[in-house]
Coordinates of C-alpha atoms (C1' of nucleotides) in Angstrom, one line a residue:
Chain A
M31 CA 135.8 130.4 106.9
T32 CA 135.7 132.6 109.9
I33 CA 135.6 131.9 113.5
R34 CA 132.6 133.5 115.3
L35 CA 132.6 134.0 119.0
Y36 CA 130.1 135.1 121.5
N37 CA 131.3 138.4 122.9
T38 CA 129.8 139.2 126.4
L39 CA 130.4 142.9 125.8
S40 CA 128.1 143.1 122.7
G41 CA 125.9 140.2 123.8
K42 CA 126.3 138.7 120.2
K43 CA 128.4 136.5 118.2
E44 CA 130.9 138.4 116.3
V45 CA 133.5 137.4 113.7
L46 CA 136.9 137.1 115.0
E47 CA 139.3 139.9 113.8
T48 CA 142.4 140.0 115.5
I49 CA 144.7 143.1 116.0
E50 CA 147.6 141.5 114.2
P51 CA 146.8 139.2 111.4
N52 CA 147.2 135.4 112.4
K53 CA 148.0 136.3 115.9
V54 CA 145.9 136.2 119.0
R55 CA 146.6 137.8 122.3
F56 CA 144.6 135.8 124.6
Y57 CA 144.3 136.3 128.4
A58 CA 142.6 134.1 130.8
C59 CA 142.1 134.6 134.6
G60 CA 143.9 132.0 136.7
P61 CA 143.4 130.8 140.2
T62 CA 143.9 132.4 143.3
V63 CA 146.5 129.8 144.9
Y64 CA 145.1 129.0 148.3
N65 CA 143.9 125.6 147.7
L66 CA 143.6 122.9 145.0
F67 CA 141.2 123.6 142.2
H68 CA 138.0 122.0 142.0
V69 CA 136.1 120.7 139.0
G70 CA 134.3 123.9 138.4
N71 CA 137.5 125.8 138.1
G72 CA 138.8 122.9 136.0
R73 CA 136.0 123.4 133.6
M74 CA 137.3 127.1 132.9
F75 CA 140.7 125.7 132.4
V76 CA 139.7 123.1 130.1
V77 CA 137.3 125.2 128.0
F78 CA 139.7 127.8 127.4
D79 CA 142.7 125.5 126.9
T80 CA 140.4 123.9 124.2
V81 CA 139.7 127.5 122.7
R82 CA 143.5 128.0 122.6
R83 CA 144.2 124.7 121.0
Y84 CA 141.5 125.3 118.4
L85 CA 142.8 128.7 117.6
E86 CA 146.3 127.2 117.1
Y87 CA 144.8 124.5 115.1
R88 CA 143.2 127.2 112.6
G89 CA 146.6 128.6 112.2
Y90 CA 146.8 131.4 114.7
E91 CA 149.8 132.0 116.7
V92 CA 148.4 132.3 120.3
R93 CA 150.0 134.1 123.0
F94 CA 148.2 132.9 125.8
V95 CA 148.8 134.5 129.3
Q96 CA 147.3 133.1 132.5
N97 CA 148.0 134.6 136.0
F98 CA 148.3 133.3 139.3
T99 CA 146.8 135.5 141.9
D100 CA 149.2 135.0 144.8
V101 CA 148.2 137.9 146.8
D102 CA 144.8 137.8 148.5
D103 CA 143.1 137.7 151.7
R104 CA 142.3 134.0 151.4
I105 CA 145.8 133.1 151.0
I106 CA 146.7 135.1 154.0
N107 CA 143.9 133.2 155.9
R108 CA 145.0 129.9 154.7
A109 CA 148.5 130.7 155.9
N110 CA 147.4 131.6 159.1
E111 CA 145.3 128.5 159.4
L112 CA 148.2 126.3 158.4
G113 CA 150.8 128.2 160.4
E114 CA 152.8 128.7 157.3
N115 CA 154.5 131.5 155.5
V116 CA 152.1 133.0 152.8
R117 CA 154.7 132.8 150.0
D118 CA 155.1 129.1 150.9
V119 CA 151.2 128.6 150.6
A120 CA 151.1 130.3 147.5
N121 CA 154.1 128.6 145.9
R122 CA 152.9 125.2 146.8
Y123 CA 149.4 125.7 145.4
I124 CA 151.0 126.9 142.0
E125 CA 152.9 123.8 141.7
E126 CA 149.9 121.8 142.6
Y127 CA 147.9 123.7 139.9
F128 CA 150.4 122.4 137.4
R129 CA 150.2 119.0 138.5
D130 CA 146.5 118.7 138.2
A131 CA 146.4 121.0 135.0
D132 CA 148.8 118.6 133.3
A133 CA 146.7 115.5 134.4
L134 CA 143.9 117.2 132.7
G135 CA 145.7 117.8 129.5
I136 CA 145.9 121.5 129.9
K137 CA 148.7 123.0 128.2
P138 CA 151.0 125.6 130.1
A139 CA 150.3 129.2 129.0
T140 CA 152.7 131.2 127.0
V141 CA 153.4 133.1 130.3
H142 CA 152.1 132.5 133.7
P143 CA 152.8 135.7 135.6
R144 CA 152.3 136.1 139.4
A145 CA 151.0 139.2 141.0
T146 CA 154.1 139.5 143.1
E147 CA 156.2 139.7 140.2
C148 CA 154.4 142.7 138.9
I149 CA 154.3 145.0 142.2
P150 CA 156.4 147.9 140.6
E151 CA 154.3 148.0 137.4
I152 CA 151.1 147.7 139.5
I153 CA 152.3 150.7 141.8
A154 CA 153.2 152.7 138.7
F155 CA 149.6 151.8 137.0
I156 CA 147.9 152.8 140.3
A157 CA 150.0 156.2 140.2
D158 CA 148.9 156.9 136.6
L159 CA 145.4 156.4 137.4
I160 CA 145.5 158.9 140.5
R161 CA 147.2 161.3 138.2
L162 CA 144.7 161.0 135.5
G163 CA 141.9 161.6 138.1
H164 CA 140.3 158.0 138.2
A165 CA 141.7 157.2 141.6
Y166 CA 141.9 158.7 145.1
E167 CA 143.9 157.8 148.1
R168 CA 142.4 157.4 151.6
E169 CA 144.6 156.8 154.6
G170 CA 146.9 154.3 152.8
D171 CA 144.1 152.6 150.6
V172 CA 143.7 153.7 147.1
Y173 CA 140.3 153.4 145.3
F174 CA 139.2 153.5 141.9
D175 CA 136.5 156.1 141.2
T176 CA 134.0 154.5 139.2
S177 CA 132.0 157.6 138.5
S178 CA 135.1 158.9 136.6
F179 CA 134.6 156.1 133.9
A180 CA 131.7 156.9 132.0
E181 CA 131.3 153.4 130.4
Y182 CA 131.3 151.6 133.9
G183 CA 128.9 148.8 133.7
K184 CA 129.0 148.1 129.9
L185 CA 130.4 144.6 130.4
S186 CA 128.0 143.5 132.9
H187 CA 125.2 145.5 131.2
Q188 CA 124.3 147.5 134.4
S189 CA 124.2 151.2 135.1
L190 CA 125.8 152.5 138.0
D191 CA 122.4 153.8 139.3
E192 CA 121.2 150.2 139.1
M193 CA 124.4 148.9 140.9
Q194 CA 123.9 151.3 143.6
A195 CA 120.4 150.5 144.1
G196 CA 121.3 146.8 144.4
F197 CA 123.8 147.4 147.2
R198 CA 122.2 145.7 150.3
I199 CA 124.8 146.4 152.7
T200 CA 126.9 149.5 152.2
V201 CA 130.3 148.7 153.2
L202 CA 132.0 152.2 152.5
E203 CA 135.2 151.9 154.4
H204 CA 136.9 155.0 153.2
K205 CA 135.2 154.8 149.8
D206 CA 133.5 157.6 148.3
D207 CA 130.9 155.4 146.8
P208 CA 129.9 151.8 147.4
T209 CA 130.7 151.0 143.8
D210 CA 134.3 152.1 144.0
F211 CA 136.9 149.4 144.5
A212 CA 140.5 149.0 146.1
L213 CA 143.4 149.3 143.9
W214 CA 145.7 149.2 146.7
K215 CA 145.1 148.1 150.4
S216 CA 147.1 149.2 153.2
A217 CA 148.7 146.6 155.2
K218 CA 147.3 145.4 158.5
P219 CA 149.7 144.7 161.4
G220 CA 151.7 141.6 160.6
E221 CA 150.6 141.2 157.0
E222 CA 152.9 140.9 154.1
Y223 CA 153.5 144.1 152.5
W224 CA 155.2 146.0 149.7
E225 CA 156.4 149.8 150.1
S226 CA 154.4 152.2 148.1
P227 CA 153.9 156.1 147.6
W228 CA 150.7 155.5 149.9
G229 CA 152.5 153.5 152.5
P230 CA 153.1 149.9 153.0
G231 CA 150.3 147.6 151.5
R232 CA 149.3 145.2 148.7
P233 CA 147.6 145.4 145.5
G234 CA 143.7 144.7 145.2
W235 CA 142.5 141.9 143.3
H236 CA 141.5 143.5 139.9
I237 CA 144.6 145.7 139.3
E238 CA 146.9 142.8 138.7
C239 CA 145.1 141.6 135.6
S240 CA 145.0 144.9 134.0
V241 CA 148.7 145.3 134.8
M242 CA 149.7 141.8 133.5
N243 CA 147.7 142.3 130.3
A244 CA 149.6 145.4 129.5
K245 CA 152.9 144.0 130.6
Y246 CA 152.6 140.7 128.7
L247 CA 150.2 141.3 125.8
G248 CA 150.0 145.1 125.3
E249 CA 147.6 147.8 125.8
E250 CA 144.9 146.1 123.5
I251 CA 144.4 142.3 123.4
D252 CA 142.1 140.3 121.4
I253 CA 140.4 137.7 123.7
H254 CA 139.9 138.0 127.6
A255 CA 138.4 134.9 129.2
G256 CA 136.9 133.8 132.5
G257 CA 134.1 132.3 134.3
R258 CA 130.7 133.8 134.3
D259 CA 131.1 134.8 137.7
L260 CA 134.1 137.1 137.0
V261 CA 131.9 139.4 134.7
F262 CA 131.0 141.6 137.6
P263 CA 132.9 143.0 139.4
H264 CA 136.4 141.6 138.3
H265 CA 136.2 142.2 134.6
E266 CA 134.1 145.4 134.8
N267 CA 136.7 146.6 136.9
E268 CA 139.6 145.6 134.7
I269 CA 137.9 147.5 132.0
A270 CA 137.5 150.4 133.9
Q271 CA 141.2 150.6 135.1
S272 CA 142.7 149.6 131.7
E273 CA 140.5 151.9 129.6
S274 CA 141.0 154.8 132.0
R275 CA 144.7 154.4 131.9
F276 CA 145.2 154.0 128.1
G277 CA 142.1 155.7 126.8
H278 CA 141.2 153.0 124.3
T279 CA 139.5 149.6 124.0
F280 CA 141.0 147.1 126.4
A281 CA 139.9 143.8 125.1
R282 CA 138.0 142.9 121.9
Y283 CA 136.3 139.8 122.9
W284 CA 135.2 138.8 126.3
L285 CA 134.4 135.2 126.7
H286 CA 132.7 133.7 129.7
N287 CA 132.1 130.1 130.5
G288 CA 128.9 128.9 132.3
T289 CA 129.2 127.6 135.7
L290 CA 129.5 123.8 136.7
N291 CA 126.6 122.8 138.7
I292 CA 126.2 120.1 141.3
N293 CA 122.8 119.3 142.5
G294 CA 121.6 122.3 140.5
E295 CA 123.7 124.6 142.3
K296 CA 127.0 126.3 141.3
M297 CA 130.0 124.4 142.5
S298 CA 132.1 126.9 144.5
K299 CA 134.4 127.0 147.1
S300 CA 132.3 129.4 149.2
L301 CA 129.3 127.0 149.0
G302 CA 131.6 124.0 150.0
N303 CA 129.8 121.7 147.4
F304 CA 133.0 121.3 145.4
I305 CA 134.8 118.2 144.1
M306 CA 138.6 118.6 143.9
T307 CA 139.8 117.7 140.3
R308 CA 142.6 115.7 142.0
D309 CA 140.0 113.5 143.7
L310 CA 137.8 113.0 140.7
L311 CA 140.7 112.0 138.7
E312 CA 141.4 109.2 141.3
E313 CA 138.3 107.5 140.2
R314 CA 137.7 108.8 136.5
S315 CA 139.9 108.7 133.6
A316 CA 141.3 112.2 132.5
A317 CA 139.8 111.8 129.2
A318 CA 136.3 110.9 130.5
V319 CA 136.6 114.1 132.7
R320 CA 137.6 116.2 129.9
F321 CA 135.0 114.7 127.6
F322 CA 132.3 115.4 130.2
L323 CA 133.5 119.1 130.6
L324 CA 133.3 119.4 126.7
S325 CA 130.0 117.8 126.4
A326 CA 128.1 120.9 126.6
Q327 CA 128.6 124.3 124.9
Y328 CA 131.0 126.1 127.3
R329 CA 128.5 129.1 127.8
H330 CA 125.8 126.8 129.2
P331 CA 125.7 125.6 132.6
L332 CA 126.7 122.0 133.1
N333 CA 125.4 119.8 135.7
Y334 CA 127.7 117.4 137.4
T335 CA 126.3 113.9 138.2
Q336 CA 127.7 110.4 138.6
D337 CA 125.5 109.4 135.7
A338 CA 126.8 112.1 133.4
M339 CA 130.4 111.1 134.3
E340 CA 129.5 107.3 133.6
Q341 CA 128.1 108.3 130.3
A342 CA 131.3 110.3 129.4
E343 CA 133.3 107.3 130.4
Q344 CA 131.4 104.9 128.0
S345 CA 131.6 107.4 125.3
V346 CA 135.4 107.8 125.6
V347 CA 135.6 104.0 125.6
R348 CA 133.8 103.8 122.3
I349 CA 136.3 106.0 120.6
G350 CA 139.1 104.2 122.1
R351 CA 137.7 100.9 121.0
S352 CA 137.8 102.1 117.4
L353 CA 141.3 103.4 117.6
R354 CA 142.3 100.0 118.9
N355 CA 140.5 98.1 116.2
L356 CA 142.3 100.3 113.6
A357 CA 145.6 99.7 115.1
H358 CA 144.9 95.9 115.2
R359 CA 143.8 95.7 111.7
R360 CA 147.0 97.5 110.7
E361 CA 149.1 95.1 112.6
V362 CA 147.4 92.3 110.9
L363 CA 147.9 93.9 107.5
L364 CA 151.5 94.6 107.9
E365 CA 152.1 90.8 109.0
G366 CA 150.0 89.5 106.3
P367 CA 151.1 88.6 102.6
S368 CA 152.9 91.3 100.9
F369 CA 150.2 91.9 98.3
A370 CA 147.8 93.0 101.2
R371 CA 150.2 95.8 102.0
G372 CA 149.6 97.4 98.5
D373 CA 149.4 101.1 99.3
E374 CA 148.1 103.1 96.5
G375 CA 147.0 106.1 98.4
V376 CA 143.6 106.8 99.7
R377 CA 140.6 106.3 97.7
N378 CA 138.5 109.4 96.8
E379 CA 135.4 108.3 98.5
V380 CA 137.4 107.9 101.8
Q381 CA 139.1 111.1 101.2
A382 CA 135.7 112.7 100.9
E383 CA 134.6 111.3 104.2
F384 CA 137.7 112.5 105.8
D385 CA 137.1 116.0 104.4
G386 CA 133.4 115.8 105.3
V387 CA 134.1 114.9 108.9
R388 CA 136.8 117.6 109.3
K389 CA 134.3 120.3 107.9
M390 CA 131.9 119.1 110.4
F391 CA 134.2 119.6 113.2
V392 CA 135.6 122.8 112.0
D393 CA 132.2 124.3 111.4
A394 CA 131.0 123.3 114.8
M395 CA 134.1 125.0 116.4
D396 CA 133.9 127.9 114.3
D397 CA 130.6 128.6 115.6
D398 CA 131.7 129.8 119.1
F399 CA 133.6 126.7 120.0
N400 CA 130.6 124.4 119.9
T401 CA 132.3 121.4 121.4
A402 CA 129.0 119.4 121.7
D403 CA 128.8 119.6 117.9
A404 CA 132.5 118.9 117.4
I405 CA 132.3 115.6 119.5
A406 CA 129.4 114.5 117.2
A407 CA 131.8 115.0 114.4
V408 CA 134.3 112.7 116.3
F409 CA 131.7 110.1 116.5
E410 CA 130.8 110.4 112.9
A411 CA 134.5 109.7 112.2
V412 CA 134.3 106.8 114.5
R413 CA 131.2 105.2 112.8
L414 CA 132.9 105.6 109.3
A415 CA 136.1 104.2 110.5
N416 CA 134.2 101.2 111.9
T417 CA 132.3 100.8 108.8
Y418 CA 135.6 100.9 106.8
L419 CA 137.0 98.3 109.1
A420 CA 134.1 95.9 108.3
E421 CA 135.3 95.6 104.7
D422 CA 137.2 92.5 103.5
Q423 CA 140.0 94.6 101.9
V424 CA 141.5 97.5 103.5
R425 CA 144.7 99.7 102.8
E426 CA 147.2 100.9 105.3
S427 CA 146.9 104.4 104.0
E428 CA 143.3 104.4 104.9
L429 CA 143.5 102.8 108.1
N430 CA 146.3 105.4 109.0
G431 CA 144.0 108.1 107.6
W432 CA 141.2 107.3 109.9
E433 CA 143.4 106.9 112.9
S434 CA 145.2 110.0 112.3
L435 CA 141.9 112.1 111.7
I436 CA 140.3 110.8 114.8
S437 CA 143.7 111.7 116.7
E438 CA 143.6 115.0 115.1
L439 CA 140.3 115.8 116.5
L440 CA 140.7 114.4 119.8
S441 CA 143.9 116.5 120.2
V442 CA 142.2 119.8 119.6
L443 CA 139.9 118.9 122.2
G444 CA 142.7 118.0 124.4
I445 CA 141.3 114.3 124.9
Q446 CA 144.1 111.9 125.2
L447 CA 143.0 108.4 125.5
S448 CA 145.2 106.3 127.9
N449 CA 147.1 103.5 126.3
D450 CA 147.5 100.1 128.0
V451 CA 148.8 101.0 131.5
T452 CA 150.2 97.6 132.1
P453 CA 154.1 98.1 132.6
Q454 CA 155.9 97.0 129.6
S455 CA 158.2 94.5 131.5
T456 CA 155.3 92.8 132.8
A457 CA 153.4 92.8 129.7
R458 CA 156.1 91.4 127.5
S459 CA 156.8 88.5 129.6
E460 CA 153.2 87.6 129.8
D461 CA 152.5 88.2 126.1
E462 CA 154.0 85.0 125.0
E463 CA 152.0 82.7 127.3
I464 CA 148.8 84.6 126.3
E465 CA 149.6 84.3 122.6
S466 CA 150.1 80.5 123.0
L467 CA 146.9 80.1 125.0
I468 CA 145.1 81.8 122.2
A469 CA 146.6 79.6 119.6
A470 CA 145.6 76.7 121.7
R471 CA 142.1 78.1 121.8
N472 CA 142.0 78.4 118.0
Q473 CA 143.2 74.9 117.6
A474 CA 140.3 73.8 119.8
R475 CA 137.9 75.8 117.8
K476 CA 139.1 74.4 114.6
A477 CA 138.5 71.1 116.0
R478 CA 135.2 72.2 117.2
D479 CA 136.1 71.6 120.6
F480 CA 134.3 74.6 122.0
K481 CA 134.2 73.4 125.5
R482 CA 138.0 73.5 125.6
A483 CA 138.0 76.7 123.7
D484 CA 135.7 78.4 126.2
E485 CA 137.6 77.2 129.0
I486 CA 140.8 79.0 127.6
R487 CA 138.6 82.1 127.1
D488 CA 137.4 81.9 130.6
E489 CA 140.9 81.5 132.0
L490 CA 142.2 84.5 130.1
S491 CA 139.2 86.4 131.1
A492 CA 139.9 85.8 134.6
R493 CA 143.5 87.2 134.2
G494 CA 142.0 90.4 132.7
I495 CA 142.4 89.5 129.2
T496 CA 139.6 90.1 126.8
I497 CA 139.7 88.5 123.3
E498 CA 137.7 89.1 120.4
D499 CA 137.6 86.8 117.2
T500 CA 137.5 88.7 114.0
A501 CA 137.7 87.8 110.4
Q502 CA 141.4 88.7 110.5
G503 CA 142.2 86.4 113.6
T504 CA 141.8 86.8 117.3
R505 CA 142.7 89.9 119.0
W506 CA 143.3 90.5 122.6
F507 CA 143.8 93.2 125.2
R508 CA 144.0 93.7 128.8
S509 CA 140.8 95.3 130.3
Chain B
rG1094 C1' 114.5 144.8 144.9
rG1095 C1' 117.8 145.3 140.1
rC1096 C1' 120.3 142.9 135.7
rG1097 C1' 120.7 138.4 133.0
rC1098 C1' 120.4 133.2 131.6
rC1099 C1' 118.0 128.5 131.1
rA1100 C1' 113.8 124.6 130.3
rU1101 C1' 114.5 119.5 123.9
rA1102 C1' 113.5 111.6 124.5
rG1103 C1' 114.9 107.4 130.5
rC1104 C1' 119.9 110.2 131.0
rC1105 C1' 123.6 113.7 128.6
rA1106 C1' 123.2 117.2 124.7
rA1107 C1' 123.2 120.2 119.5
rG1108 C1' 119.8 122.8 116.8
rU1109 C1' 117.6 130.4 117.1
rG1110 C1' 112.0 130.8 111.1
rG1111 C1' 111.4 125.5 106.9
rU1112 C1' 109.5 120.7 109.3
rA1113 C1' 114.0 117.5 115.8
rA1114 C1' 122.2 116.1 115.1
rG1115 C1' 125.2 113.3 118.2
rG1116 C1' 126.4 110.1 122.7
rC1117 C1' 125.0 106.9 126.9
rA1118 C1' 121.2 103.5 128.3
rG1119 C1' 117.3 100.1 126.0
rA1120 C1' 114.6 96.9 122.1
rG1121 C1' 115.1 94.0 117.6
rG1122 C1' 118.3 92.3 113.4
rU1123 C1' 123.0 91.1 110.8
rC1124 C1' 127.8 89.0 111.6
rU1125 C1' 129.9 84.8 115.3
rG1126 C1' 130.2 77.7 117.1
rC1127 C1' 129.1 81.1 121.3
rA1128 C1' 130.8 85.6 123.0
rA1129 C1' 133.0 90.1 122.3
rA1130 C1' 133.6 94.1 118.8
rA1131 C1' 131.0 96.3 114.7
rC1132 C1' 127.1 97.6 111.6
rC1133 C1' 121.8 98.3 110.5
rU1134 C1' 116.9 99.4 112.3
rC1135 C1' 113.5 101.2 116.1
rG1136 C1' 112.5 105.3 119.9
rA1137 C1' 110.7 112.9 121.3
rU1138 C1' 104.1 113.7 115.4
rU1139 C1' 107.3 116.9 119.3
rC1140 C1' 110.8 120.7 121.8
rG1141 C1' 108.0 123.4 130.5
rC1142 C1' 102.7 125.5 130.1
rC1143 C1' 99.1 129.2 127.5
rA1144 C1' 98.2 132.8 123.7
rG1145 C1' 100.0 135.7 119.6
rU1146 C1' 102.9 136.8 114.9
rU1147 C1' 103.7 133.8 110.4
rC1148 C1' 102.1 130.1 104.5
rG1149 C1' 105.3 127.9 108.2
rA1150 C1' 108.0 128.4 115.2
rA1151 C1' 111.6 124.1 119.5
rU1152 C1' 113.5 128.6 117.1
rC1153 C1' 110.0 135.3 117.0
rU1154 C1' 106.6 138.4 120.6
rG1155 C1' 103.6 138.5 125.2
rG1156 C1' 102.2 136.1 129.8
rC1157 C1' 102.7 131.9 133.2
rU1158 C1' 105.4 128.0 135.9
rG1159 C1' 109.9 125.9 137.3
rG1160 C1' 115.2 126.2 137.9
rC1161 C1' 119.9 128.9 137.9
rG1162 C1' 123.7 132.9 137.8
rC1163 C1' 125.3 137.9 139.1
rC1164 C1' 124.5 142.3 142.2
rU1165 C1' 129.6 140.1 148.3
rC1166 C1' 135.0 136.3 147.7
rC1167 C1' 134.3 132.9 143.7
rA1168 C1' 136.4 130.1 137.4

RNA sequence: GGCGCCAUAGCCAAGUGGUAAGGCAGAGGUCUGCAAAACCUCGAUUCGCCAGUUCGAAUCUGGCUGGCGCCUCCA
């Protein structure tokens, strides 16, 4: 069993072969912290969080690094707009990132470096590039000389000639060539700056990622991930910088997720057609949002619509009901006569079903993290579990088996189903009353006084209590 | 202008040469006093359109149409 992943560099699916056995060095580009992140950004975080979880599930020790770009024109502009200090703005949005990421079930990376924490290393890296003849200084700015890197364009599959032909407006500044890009930008009056051999200034955008990779993961890494829109120029430039500096392969596998679209267009801050993740979470469950974001293969575009979100919500409800029914059945079982608790282990045919579902899931995820197929495996487990629940005799070990299997798969996808949100204190005091109403209703049903039974059900329903009569008794829950 | 991607049922979405997964919504059935939950069955003779290759194509090739992304900040 091997994991295959689509590598943007080769344009093919390749077998994952890591630098060190059972260890993955994984870098994903993080946000520029000048605002909250929108659902499109959220897709990227969720997708690669899921890749990371899956690699861990498959036994890899994953060292996952995700940076914060906390030096950027946009942050400076934002700070000016707000009349605040640049550092304060950046720090605040880093905190806000963690808040929303946590709400979406995105695990913190192993390391979350910030560009401002790596300034000395960035300066040293740039100095090395100049020394090696890959960069030049012009009036306090430093540029990377793309013509010095023969393989420039290999990630985006374009030649330098093609790129130059594509430049509509040539903004040369001090650059020798339009495809050259800034490594170091001299500070404009009033801007935050760091001292450097080229005068006061700040790092360009691309250099921080090259530096952080080297600093936290080493000169060569296994997986580098980001959104499709980072392929060019950002990742192309990272490759140019790192490979020019170290003289060998930078990242083995380049993973890029498709855009999240809305009304057929890419959701982006510059187009202004975005929905903040935080706002979406006000009206939708995190589980549904995450389900939606994983409902398509990560490389494909995904269109955001109300309808699709509603469908995701319903799908998640179906899974949740199955888990709820498994838990209820176990509760009844444990309360029942002791012979019903007999636990002789899991029957072979049920074990075979567990194995079948798990294989379906792993096969799907092994094939370039096909979460759409993986979700189908979850539904297969749900269907089989529900079928098992319809049996007259069930065993605790098997109920537990279904529950833990479904939970196991959901946790790899990072989908956490919210439990009853009613505060415990309120819940407990109310429980007794509900139980007695249900008992009264069952008395009425026994006496075939269905009018009275339905009245009680309506009353409970009005209080937000849904009841379901099963062969094992009546179960209820807050809706 | 250059590079690249996509087009599968009402909706979402897998499937890259062997005869169309899964989910949502819908219809019918079973169970139930009823309801709910659940299970079963039904739904694309067909995969944007037109040619071609092949014993065989949603899957490969060419053309066309429609849509998107990148080439400028962007996950």
